[in-house]
PDB file of C-alpha atoms in Angstrom:
ATOM      1  CA  MET A  19     -21.860   0.911  14.337  1.00  0.00           C
ATOM      2  CA  THR A  20     -22.742   0.838  10.608  1.00  0.00           C
ATOM      3  CA  LYS A  21     -21.712  -1.734   8.848  1.00  0.00           C
ATOM      4  CA  ARG A  22     -19.193  -0.758   6.249  1.00  0.00           C
ATOM      5  CA  ILE A  23     -20.689  -2.052   2.795  1.00  0.00           C
ATOM      6  CA  GLN A  24     -18.751  -3.781   0.292  1.00  0.00           C
ATOM      7  CA  TYR A  25     -19.550  -4.325  -3.245  1.00  0.00           C
ATOM      8  CA  SER A  26     -18.129  -6.413  -6.277  1.00  0.00           C
ATOM      9  CA  VAL A  27     -16.428  -4.740  -9.272  1.00  0.00           C
ATOM     10  CA  ASN A  28     -19.997  -4.781 -11.022  1.00  0.00           C
ATOM     11  CA  GLN A  29     -21.440  -2.652  -8.503  1.00  0.00           C
ATOM     12  CA  SER A  30     -18.808   0.279  -8.342  1.00  0.00           C
ATOM     13  CA  PRO A  31     -19.947   3.433  -9.936  1.00  0.00           C
ATOM     14  CA  PHE A  32     -16.667   3.351 -12.199  1.00  0.00           C
ATOM     15  CA  TYR A  33     -18.701  -0.003 -13.605  1.00  0.00           C
ATOM     16  CA  ARG A  34     -19.369   0.578 -17.543  1.00  0.00           C
ATOM     17  CA  LEU A  35     -19.111   4.254 -17.031  1.00  0.00           C
ATOM     18  CA  ASN A  36     -19.049   5.860 -20.320  1.00  0.00           C
ATOM     19  CA  SER A  37     -20.013   9.399 -19.933  1.00  0.00           C
ATOM     20  CA  LYS A  38     -16.799  11.877 -19.279  1.00  0.00           C
ATOM     21  CA  ARG A  39     -19.677  14.256 -17.822  1.00  0.00           C
ATOM     22  CA  LYS A  40     -20.673  11.576 -15.350  1.00  0.00           C
ATOM     23  CA  LEU A  41     -17.173  10.975 -14.193  1.00  0.00           C
ATOM     24  CA  ALA A  42     -16.622  14.338 -13.534  1.00  0.00           C
ATOM     25  CA  GLU A  43     -19.715  14.588 -11.355  1.00  0.00           C
ATOM     26  CA  LEU A  44     -18.760  11.350  -9.754  1.00  0.00           C
ATOM     27  CA  LEU A  45     -15.636  12.855  -8.570  1.00  0.00           C
ATOM     28  CA  GLY A  46     -16.376  16.719  -7.720  1.00  0.00           C
ATOM     29  CA  PHE A  47     -15.143  18.805 -10.747  1.00  0.00           C
ATOM     30  CA  GLU A  48     -15.802  20.831 -14.136  1.00  0.00           C
ATOM     31  CA  MET A  49     -14.780  18.678 -17.164  1.00  0.00           C
ATOM     32  CA  ALA A  50     -13.697  22.280 -18.512  1.00  0.00           C
ATOM     33  CA  ASP A  51     -10.665  22.257 -15.814  1.00  0.00           C
ATOM     34  CA  PHE A  52      -9.544  18.854 -16.749  1.00  0.00           C
ATOM     35  CA  ALA A  53      -6.371  19.896 -18.172  1.00  0.00           C
ATOM     36  CA  LYS A  54      -5.856  22.383 -15.144  1.00  0.00           C
ATOM     37  CA  LEU A  55      -6.189  19.759 -12.870  1.00  0.00           C
ATOM     38  CA  VAL A  56      -3.854  16.901 -14.225  1.00  0.00           C
ATOM     39  CA  ASP A  57      -0.926  19.911 -14.955  1.00  0.00           C
ATOM     40  CA  ASP A  58       2.159  19.122 -12.776  1.00  0.00           C
ATOM     41  CA  SER A  59       1.641  21.809 -10.381  1.00  0.00           C
ATOM     42  CA  ASN A  60      -1.038  20.271  -8.677  1.00  0.00           C
ATOM     43  CA  TYR A  61       1.918  18.046  -7.348  1.00  0.00           C
ATOM     44  CA  HIS A  62       4.123  18.691  -4.147  1.00  0.00           C
ATOM     45  CA  LEU A  63       7.410  17.245  -4.652  1.00  0.00           C
ATOM     46  CA  PHE A  64      10.013  16.375  -1.750  1.00  0.00           C
ATOM     47  CA  LEU A  65      12.765  13.638  -1.252  1.00  0.00           C
ATOM     48  CA  ASN A  66      11.265  11.154   2.044  1.00  0.00           C
ATOM     49  CA  LYS A  67      14.662   9.775   4.381  1.00  0.00           C
ATOM     50  CA  GLN A  68      15.628   7.109   1.770  1.00  0.00           C
ATOM     51  CA  GLY A  69      16.212   9.875  -0.900  1.00  0.00           C
ATOM     52  CA  ARG A  70      12.910   8.886  -3.084  1.00  0.00           C
ATOM     53  CA  GLU A  71      10.965  11.688  -4.751  1.00  0.00           C
ATOM     54  CA  ILE A  72       7.494  11.593  -3.381  1.00  0.00           C
ATOM     55  CA  GLN A  73       4.728  12.937  -5.591  1.00  0.00           C
ATOM     56  CA  HIS A  74       1.598  14.218  -3.162  1.00  0.00           C
ATOM     57  CA  PRO A  75      -1.146  15.856  -4.949  1.00  0.00           C
ATOM     58  CA  ILE A  76      -2.224  19.016  -3.653  1.00  0.00           C
ATOM     59  CA  LYS A  77      -4.953  21.828  -4.482  1.00  0.00           C
ATOM     60  CA  GLU A  78      -7.751  20.521  -6.877  1.00  0.00           C
ATOM     61  CA  LEU A  79      -6.025  17.356  -7.556  1.00  0.00           C
ATOM     62  CA  ASP A  80      -5.776  16.278  -4.022  1.00  0.00           C
ATOM     63  CA  PRO A  81      -9.836  15.742  -3.399  1.00  0.00           C
ATOM     64  CA  VAL A  82     -10.234  13.790  -6.554  1.00  0.00           C
ATOM     65  CA  HIS A  83      -7.415  11.487  -5.905  1.00  0.00           C
ATOM     66  CA  SER A  84      -9.386  10.928  -2.225  1.00  0.00           C
ATOM     67  CA  ARG A  85     -12.814  10.481  -3.906  1.00  0.00           C
ATOM     68  CA  ILE A  86     -11.114   7.916  -6.509  1.00  0.00           C
ATOM     69  CA  ALA A  87      -9.341   6.041  -3.425  1.00  0.00           C
ATOM     70  CA  LYS A  88     -12.692   6.122  -1.075  1.00  0.00           C
ATOM     71  CA  LEU A  89     -14.779   4.537  -3.883  1.00  0.00           C
ATOM     72  CA  LEU A  90     -12.173   1.847  -4.548  1.00  0.00           C
ATOM     73  CA  ALA A  91     -12.028   0.986  -1.015  1.00  0.00           C
ATOM     74  CA  ARG A  92     -15.176  -0.499  -0.779  1.00  0.00           C
ATOM     75  CA  LEU A  93     -14.584  -2.764  -3.292  1.00  0.00           C
ATOM     76  CA  ASP A  94     -14.808  -6.527  -2.020  1.00  0.00           C
ATOM     77  CA  LEU A  95     -11.012  -7.080  -1.672  1.00  0.00           C
ATOM     78  CA  PRO A  96      -9.410 -10.340  -0.763  1.00  0.00           C
ATOM     79  CA  GLY A  97      -8.733 -11.383   2.624  1.00  0.00           C
ATOM     80  CA  TYR A  98      -4.503 -11.671   2.204  1.00  0.00           C
ATOM     81  CA  LEU A  99      -5.002  -8.084   1.437  1.00  0.00           C
ATOM     82  CA  HIS A 100      -4.042  -5.903   4.529  1.00  0.00           C
ATOM     83  CA  SER A 101      -3.057  -2.549   3.098  1.00  0.00           C
ATOM     84  CA  ARG A 102      -6.945  -1.789   3.397  1.00  0.00           C
ATOM     85  CA  LYS A 103      -9.458   0.064   5.719  1.00  0.00           C
ATOM     86  CA  GLY A 104     -10.113  -2.575   8.840  1.00  0.00           C
ATOM     87  CA  ARG A 105      -6.408  -3.885   8.750  1.00  0.00           C
ATOM     88  CA  SER A 106      -3.022  -2.514   9.399  1.00  0.00           C
ATOM     89  CA  TYR A 107       0.869  -3.731   9.071  1.00  0.00           C
ATOM     90  CA  VAL A 108       0.307  -5.222  12.331  1.00  0.00           C
ATOM     91  CA  SER A 109      -2.675  -7.338  11.227  1.00  0.00           C
ATOM     92  CA  ASN A 110      -0.383  -8.141   8.323  1.00  0.00           C
ATOM     93  CA  ALA A 111       2.236  -9.534  10.504  1.00  0.00           C
ATOM     94  CA  ALA A 112      -0.326 -11.081  13.344  1.00  0.00           C
ATOM     95  CA  ALA A 113      -1.427 -13.232  10.321  1.00  0.00           C
ATOM     96  CA  HIS A 114       1.619 -15.573  10.570  1.00  0.00           C
ATOM     97  CA  LYS A 115       2.633 -18.160  13.146  1.00  0.00           C
ATOM     98  CA  SER A 116       6.222 -18.328  14.768  1.00  0.00           C
ATOM     99  CA  ASP A 117       6.499 -22.149  14.789  1.00  0.00           C
ATOM    100  CA  VAL A 118       6.831 -22.566  11.021  1.00  0.00           C
ATOM    101  CA  PRO A 119       8.895 -20.776   8.416  1.00  0.00           C
ATOM    102  CA  LEU A 120       8.165 -17.926   6.696  1.00  0.00           C
ATOM    103  CA  ILE A 121       9.325 -16.190   3.504  1.00  0.00           C
ATOM    104  CA  LYS A 122       9.026 -12.585   2.302  1.00  0.00           C
ATOM    105  CA  THR A 123       9.635 -10.289  -0.582  1.00  0.00           C
ATOM    106  CA  ASP A 124       8.450  -6.957  -2.020  1.00  0.00           C
ATOM    107  CA  ILE A 125       8.236  -5.326  -5.238  1.00  0.00           C
ATOM    108  CA  SER A 126      10.886  -2.970  -6.323  1.00  0.00           C
ATOM    109  CA  LYS A 127       9.362   0.552  -7.319  1.00  0.00           C
ATOM    110  CA  PHE A 128       5.788  -0.715  -7.113  1.00  0.00           C
ATOM    111  CA  TYR A 129       3.977   2.444  -7.749  1.00  0.00           C
ATOM    112  CA  PRO A 130       6.441   4.231 -10.692  1.00  0.00           C
ATOM    113  CA  SER A 131       6.342   0.385 -11.921  1.00  0.00           C
ATOM    114  CA  THR A 132       2.545   0.798 -12.800  1.00  0.00           C
ATOM    115  CA  SER A 133       2.087   2.457 -16.098  1.00  0.00           C
ATOM    116  CA  PHE A 134      -0.201   4.657 -17.385  1.00  0.00           C
ATOM    117  CA  SER A 135      -1.424   1.323 -19.986  1.00  0.00           C
ATOM    118  CA  SER A 136      -1.859  -0.443 -16.575  1.00  0.00           C
ATOM    119  CA  VAL A 137      -4.141   1.853 -14.604  1.00  0.00           C
ATOM    120  CA  PHE A 138      -5.882   2.608 -18.703  1.00  0.00           C
ATOM    121  CA  ASN A 139      -6.247  -1.053 -18.584  1.00  0.00           C
ATOM    122  CA  LEU A 140      -7.823  -1.528 -14.859  1.00  0.00           C
ATOM    123  CA  PHE A 141     -10.548   0.827 -16.067  1.00  0.00           C
ATOM    124  CA  ARG A 142     -11.073  -0.535 -19.551  1.00  0.00           C
ATOM    125  CA  GLU A 143     -10.927  -3.783 -18.640  1.00  0.00           C
ATOM    126  CA  SER A 144     -12.083  -4.870 -15.003  1.00  0.00           C
ATOM    127  CA  PHE A 145     -14.369  -2.006 -15.091  1.00  0.00           C
ATOM    128  CA  ASP A 146     -15.472  -1.997 -18.483  1.00  0.00           C
ATOM    129  CA  CYS A 147     -15.310   1.947 -19.020  1.00  0.00           C
ATOM    130  CA  SER A 148     -15.481   3.303 -22.134  1.00  0.00           C
ATOM    131  CA  PRO A 149     -11.873   4.064 -24.030  1.00  0.00           C
ATOM    132  CA  ASP A 150     -11.894   7.882 -23.116  1.00  0.00           C
ATOM    133  CA  VAL A 151     -13.541   7.471 -19.846  1.00  0.00           C
ATOM    134  CA  ALA A 152     -10.668   4.864 -18.775  1.00  0.00           C
ATOM    135  CA  TRP A 153      -7.975   7.266 -20.439  1.00  0.00           C
ATOM    136  CA  HIS A 154      -9.250  10.334 -18.521  1.00  0.00           C
ATOM    137  CA  LEU A 155      -9.140   8.028 -15.186  1.00  0.00           C
ATOM    138  CA  ALA A 156      -5.393   6.837 -15.572  1.00  0.00           C
ATOM    139  CA  ARG A 157      -4.762  10.565 -16.819  1.00  0.00           C
ATOM    140  CA  LEU A 158      -6.069  11.826 -13.391  1.00  0.00           C
ATOM    141  CA  CYS A 159      -4.355   8.938 -11.585  1.00  0.00           C
ATOM    142  CA  CYS A 160      -1.387   9.161 -13.209  1.00  0.00           C
ATOM    143  CA  TYR A 161       1.811  11.477 -12.386  1.00  0.00           C
ATOM    144  CA  LYS A 162       2.358  13.294 -15.750  1.00  0.00           C
ATOM    145  CA  GLY A 163       0.722  10.625 -17.123  1.00  0.00           C
ATOM    146  CA  ILE A 164       3.535   8.347 -16.861  1.00  0.00           C
ATOM    147  CA  HIS A 165       2.731   6.163 -13.350  1.00  0.00           C
ATOM    148  CA  LEU A 166       1.149   6.169  -9.982  1.00  0.00           C
ATOM    149  CA  PRO A 167       2.037   8.984  -7.716  1.00  0.00           C
ATOM    150  CA  THR A 168       4.510   7.670  -5.191  1.00  0.00           C
ATOM    151  CA  GLY A 169       2.158   9.840  -2.165  1.00  0.00           C
ATOM    152  CA  SER A 170      -1.120   9.393  -3.329  1.00  0.00           C
ATOM    153  CA  TYR A 171      -3.801   7.862  -1.162  1.00  0.00           C
ATOM    154  CA  LEU A 172      -5.092   6.044  -4.420  1.00  0.00           C
ATOM    155  CA  SER A 173      -1.936   4.709  -5.388  1.00  0.00           C
ATOM    156  CA  GLY A 174      -1.959   1.776  -2.854  1.00  0.00           C
ATOM    157  CA  ILE A 175      -5.529   0.404  -4.037  1.00  0.00           C
ATOM    158  CA  ILE A 176      -5.280   1.102  -7.718  1.00  0.00           C
ATOM    159  CA  ALA A 177      -1.360  -0.703  -7.636  1.00  0.00           C
ATOM    160  CA  PHE A 178      -3.103  -3.885  -6.601  1.00  0.00           C
ATOM    161  CA  LEU A 179      -6.464  -4.136  -8.552  1.00  0.00           C
ATOM    162  CA  ALA A 180      -4.079  -3.247 -11.904  1.00  0.00           C
ATOM    163  CA  HIS A 181      -1.621  -6.297 -10.746  1.00  0.00           C
ATOM    164  CA  ARG A 182      -4.169  -8.449  -9.236  1.00  0.00           C
ATOM    165  CA  SER A 183      -4.061 -11.046 -11.184  1.00  0.00           C
ATOM    166  CA  MET A 184       0.122 -11.478 -10.387  1.00  0.00           C
ATOM    167  CA  PHE A 185      -1.342 -11.462  -6.324  1.00  0.00           C
ATOM    168  CA  ASP A 186      -4.196 -14.041  -6.973  1.00  0.00           C
ATOM    169  CA  GLU A 187      -1.720 -16.207  -8.751  1.00  0.00           C
ATOM    170  CA  ILE A 188       1.115 -16.024  -5.732  1.00  0.00           C
ATOM    171  CA  PHE A 189      -2.027 -16.362  -3.166  1.00  0.00           C
ATOM    172  CA  GLU A 190      -2.732 -19.791  -5.550  1.00  0.00           C
ATOM    173  CA  LEU A 191       0.634 -20.919  -5.052  1.00  0.00           C
ATOM    174  CA  SER A 192       0.699 -20.211  -1.570  1.00  0.00           C
ATOM    175  CA  ARG A 193      -2.804 -21.978  -0.748  1.00  0.00           C
ATOM    176  CA  ARG A 194      -1.469 -25.049  -3.247  1.00  0.00           C
ATOM    177  CA  ALA A 195       1.846 -25.470  -0.889  1.00  0.00           C
ATOM    178  CA  GLY A 196      -0.298 -25.488   2.428  1.00  0.00           C
ATOM    179  CA  CYS A 197       0.773 -21.513   3.494  1.00  0.00           C
ATOM    180  CA  THR A 198      -0.585 -18.655   4.883  1.00  0.00           C
ATOM    181  CA  MET A 199      -0.305 -15.417   2.486  1.00  0.00           C
ATOM    182  CA  THR A 200      -0.305 -12.035   3.161  1.00  0.00           C
ATOM    183  CA  CYS A 201      -0.281  -8.604   1.440  1.00  0.00           C
ATOM    184  CA  TYR A 202       1.005  -5.094   2.304  1.00  0.00           C
ATOM    185  CA  VAL A 203       1.273  -2.803  -0.444  1.00  0.00           C
ATOM    186  CA  ASP A 204       4.025  -4.187  -2.137  1.00  0.00           C
ATOM    187  CA  ASP A 205       5.139  -6.777   1.117  1.00  0.00           C
ATOM    188  CA  ILE A 206       4.209 -10.369   0.071  1.00  0.00           C
ATOM    189  CA  VAL A 207       4.976 -12.918   2.851  1.00  0.00           C
ATOM    190  CA  LEU A 208       4.169 -16.804   3.119  1.00  0.00           C
ATOM    191  CA  SER A 209       3.872 -18.822   5.971  1.00  0.00           C
ATOM    192  CA  GLY A 210       3.743 -22.344   6.583  1.00  0.00           C
ATOM    193  CA  SER A 211       5.948 -26.288   6.614  1.00  0.00           C
ATOM    194  CA  LYS A 212       6.936 -25.608   2.696  1.00  0.00           C
ATOM    195  CA  ALA A 213       7.376 -21.920   2.797  1.00  0.00           C
ATOM    196  CA  THR A 214      11.068 -22.455   1.793  1.00  0.00           C
ATOM    197  CA  LYS A 215      13.742 -20.878  -0.955  1.00  0.00           C
ATOM    198  CA  LYS A 216      12.332 -22.824  -3.593  1.00  0.00           C
ATOM    199  CA  LEU A 217       8.779 -21.411  -3.030  1.00  0.00           C
ATOM    200  CA  LEU A 218      10.629 -17.941  -2.571  1.00  0.00           C
ATOM    201  CA  TYR A 219      12.220 -18.673  -6.156  1.00  0.00           C
ATOM    202  CA  GLU A 220       8.887 -19.093  -7.379  1.00  0.00           C
ATOM    203  CA  VAL A 221       7.232 -16.335  -6.132  1.00  0.00           C
ATOM    204  CA  ARG A 222       9.855 -14.481  -7.458  1.00  0.00           C
ATOM    205  CA  GLY A 223       9.301 -15.865 -10.858  1.00  0.00           C
ATOM    206  CA  ILE A 224       5.504 -14.920 -10.859  1.00  0.00           C
ATOM    207  CA  ILE A 225       6.222 -11.464 -10.373  1.00  0.00           C
ATOM    208  CA  ALA A 226       8.830 -11.247 -13.187  1.00  0.00           C
ATOM    209  CA  ARG A 227       6.580 -12.846 -15.609  1.00  0.00           C
ATOM    210  CA  HIS A 228       3.742  -9.957 -14.383  1.00  0.00           C
ATOM    211  CA  GLY A 229       6.728  -7.277 -15.628  1.00  0.00           C
ATOM    212  CA  LEU A 230       7.723  -6.290 -11.751  1.00  0.00           C
ATOM    213  CA  ALA A 231      10.827  -7.039 -10.171  1.00  0.00           C
ATOM    214  CA  ALA A 232      11.428  -8.545  -6.272  1.00  0.00           C
ATOM    215  CA  LYS A 233      13.802  -6.608  -4.453  1.00  0.00           C
ATOM    216  CA  CYS A 234      17.214  -8.677  -3.910  1.00  0.00           C
ATOM    217  CA  GLU A 235      17.624  -7.403  -0.699  1.00  0.00           C
ATOM    218  CA  LYS A 236      14.114  -7.826   0.511  1.00  0.00           C
ATOM    219  CA  SER A 237      13.746 -11.729  -0.673  1.00  0.00           C
ATOM    220  CA  LYS A 238      14.254 -13.761   2.791  1.00  0.00           C
ATOM    221  CA  THR A 239      13.862 -16.806   4.331  1.00  0.00           C
ATOM    222  CA  PHE A 240      13.000 -17.341   8.087  1.00  0.00           C
ATOM    223  CA  PRO A 241      13.366 -21.003   9.743  1.00  0.00           C
ATOM    224  CA  ALA A 242      10.447 -21.890  12.389  1.00  0.00           C
ATOM    225  CA  ASN A 243      10.802 -20.658  16.179  1.00  0.00           C
ATOM    226  CA  LYS A 244      12.912 -18.107  15.288  1.00  0.00           C
ATOM    227  CA  PRO A 245      11.726 -14.319  15.429  1.00  0.00           C
ATOM    228  CA  LYS A 246      10.979 -13.187  11.968  1.00  0.00           C
ATOM    229  CA  ILE A 247      10.462  -9.540  11.345  1.00  0.00           C
ATOM    230  CA  VAL A 248       7.569  -8.412   9.045  1.00  0.00           C
ATOM    231  CA  THR A 249       6.098  -4.967   8.120  1.00  0.00           C
ATOM    232  CA  GLY A 250       8.382  -3.984  10.907  1.00  0.00           C
ATOM    233  CA  VAL A 251       6.510  -5.942  13.536  1.00  0.00           C
ATOM    234  CA  VAL A 252       8.772  -8.831  15.091  1.00  0.00           C
ATOM    235  CA  ILE A 253       6.878 -12.337  15.127  1.00  0.00           C
ATOM    236  CA  ARG A 254       7.890 -13.906  17.996  1.00  0.00           C
ATOM    237  CA  THR A 255       6.954 -17.366  20.128  1.00  0.00           C
ATOM    238  CA  ASP A 256       5.572 -15.265  22.949  1.00  0.00           C
ATOM    239  CA  GLY A 257       3.473 -13.020  20.399  1.00  0.00           C
ATOM    240  CA  LEU A 258       4.171  -9.767  18.425  1.00  0.00           C
ATOM    241  CA  ALA A 259       6.762  -6.972  19.645  1.00  0.00           C
ATOM    242  CA  VAL A 260       8.731  -3.943  18.308  1.00  0.00           C
ATOM    243  CA  PRO A 261      12.206  -4.834  16.774  1.00  0.00           C
ATOM    244  CA  ASN A 262      14.776  -3.683  18.733  1.00  0.00           C
ATOM    245  CA  ASN A 263      16.289  -1.344  16.426  1.00  0.00           C
ATOM    246  CA  ARG A 264      12.947   0.874  16.522  1.00  0.00           C
ATOM    247  CA  LEU A 265      13.388   1.023  20.191  1.00  0.00           C
ATOM    248  CA  LYS A 266      16.780   1.734  20.519  1.00  0.00           C
ATOM    249  CA  ASP A 267      16.020   4.793  18.178  1.00  0.00           C
ATOM    250  CA  ALA A 268      13.232   5.980  20.122  1.00  0.00           C
ATOM    251  CA  ARG A 269      15.640   6.266  22.996  1.00  0.00           C
ATOM    252  CA  ARG A 270      17.967   8.051  20.974  1.00  0.00           C
ATOM    253  CA  VAL A 271      15.492  10.604  19.485  1.00  0.00           C
ATOM    254  CA  ARG A 272      14.073  11.218  23.533  1.00  0.00           C
ATOM    255  CA  ASP A 273      18.295  11.630  24.490  1.00  0.00           C
ATOM    256  CA  LEU A 274      18.349  13.740  21.502  1.00  0.00           C
ATOM    257  CA  ILE A 275      15.870  15.972  22.876  1.00  0.00           C
ATOM    258  CA  MET A 276      17.159  16.455  26.346  1.00  0.00           C
ATOM    259  CA  LYS A 277      20.566  17.559  25.119  1.00  0.00           C
ATOM    260  CA  THR A 278      19.264  20.386  22.188  1.00  0.00           C
ATOM    261  CA  SER A 279      18.618  23.817  23.268  1.00  0.00           C
ATOM    262  CA  ASP A 280      17.144  24.793  19.686  1.00  0.00           C
ATOM    263  CA  LEU A 281      13.395  24.797  20.066  1.00  0.00           C
ATOM    264  CA  ARG A 282      12.269  24.496  16.476  1.00  0.00           C
ATOM    265  CA  GLU A 283      14.904  21.456  16.441  1.00  0.00           C
ATOM    266  CA  ARG A 284      13.175  20.191  19.660  1.00  0.00           C
ATOM    267  CA  ASP A 285       9.469  20.258  18.047  1.00  0.00           C
ATOM    268  CA  ARG A 286      11.045  18.658  15.363  1.00  0.00           C
ATOM    269  CA  LEU A 287      12.226  15.378  17.195  1.00  0.00           C
ATOM    270  CA  ARG A 288       9.326  15.383  19.675  1.00  0.00           C
ATOM    271  CA  LEU A 289       7.092  14.981  16.785  1.00  0.00           C
ATOM    272  CA  SER A 290       9.541  12.288  15.145  1.00  0.00           C
ATOM    273  CA  LEU A 291       9.157  10.628  19.083  1.00  0.00           C
ATOM    274  CA  LYS A 292       5.394  10.638  18.989  1.00  0.00           C
ATOM    275  CA  GLY A 293       5.388   8.870  15.417  1.00  0.00           C
ATOM    276  CA  LYS A 294       8.179   6.340  16.886  1.00  0.00           C
ATOM    277  CA  LEU A 295       6.007   5.554  20.460  1.00  0.00           C
ATOM    278  CA  GLN A 296       2.732   5.402  18.188  1.00  0.00           C
ATOM    279  CA  ALA A 297       3.464   2.952  15.975  1.00  0.00           C
ATOM    280  CA  ALA A 298       4.790   0.986  19.703  1.00  0.00           C
ATOM    281  CA  LYS A 299       1.269   1.225  21.135  1.00  0.00           C
ATOM    282  CA  GLN A 300      -0.036  -0.183  18.057  1.00  0.00           C
ATOM    283  CA  ILE A 301       1.482  -3.271  18.290  1.00  0.00           C
ATOM    284  CA  HIS A 302       0.820  -3.194  21.831  1.00  0.00           C
ATOM    285  CA  ALA A 303      -3.193  -2.425  21.532  1.00  0.00           C
ATOM    286  CA  PHE A 304      -3.455  -5.456  18.794  1.00  0.00           C
ATOM    287  CA  CYS A 305      -2.260  -7.583  21.150  1.00  0.00           C
ATOM    288  CA  LEU A 306      -4.197  -6.448  23.954  1.00  0.00           C
ATOM    289  CA  ALA A 307      -7.639  -6.582  21.736  1.00  0.00           C
ATOM    290  CA  LYS A 308      -6.620 -10.317  20.879  1.00  0.00           C
ATOM    291  CA  GLU A 309      -6.309 -11.426  24.349  1.00  0.00           C
ATOM    292  CA  GLU A 310      -9.647 -10.292  25.272  1.00  0.00           C
TER     293      GLU A 310
END
């Protein structure tokens, strides 16, 4: 197996990029088509199950976003980040032990809160792009030139990089407290003997100082030796497990499949059940791999 190459920011093809023509060549489009490329029609809009609008790039914009995401994913990223290639929401939970306290929070509207100016500053300052290249990159990445889209491949990595100073500050706070910190997209978890309400308050304070907000309802503390749910995985004394509500939901969907006579609805339910079972298999497979 070929080892995946990772490089620092100053080795990235975006680093000190100062030509719009070279930018277009790098991302595989013609600069003359730029205005058409960033038109709103290149997004498919729909509501997810929670009623949030999803902006998904389509047509010619889709491969451009994919290319940007792949190039940025090659960066040498910190070990605490689990929303990247080779890691998962399962590895994110597995990084924490069951016999110590745990605190967690997540960031409210993480992608919509990552503004055009944040993305521009990322490419202008961190990658040292020329102002016009940084502007064109930010315009390509941002929905309507306002914020990161909620349904694009690139939003996760760009949101992390744009706010990396905040995540690094939380990591340093965690390190000083002797805790383990992980991050999965906007989900931040710290565990250790000093993972207390006071530490959670400090984490939320760092998030606020960086112009973002932590969700009150998702900011929680868990005592030692009690089951803890992290990114949809239960951490127990005997290992990782699927949350009971997910198991119940899978059984509910299975029962609906048996009862429905509508073929189209049955196919939809089967697809839903497949996804739920796949999530359970991923947790089980991760546990088996760790035992080998």
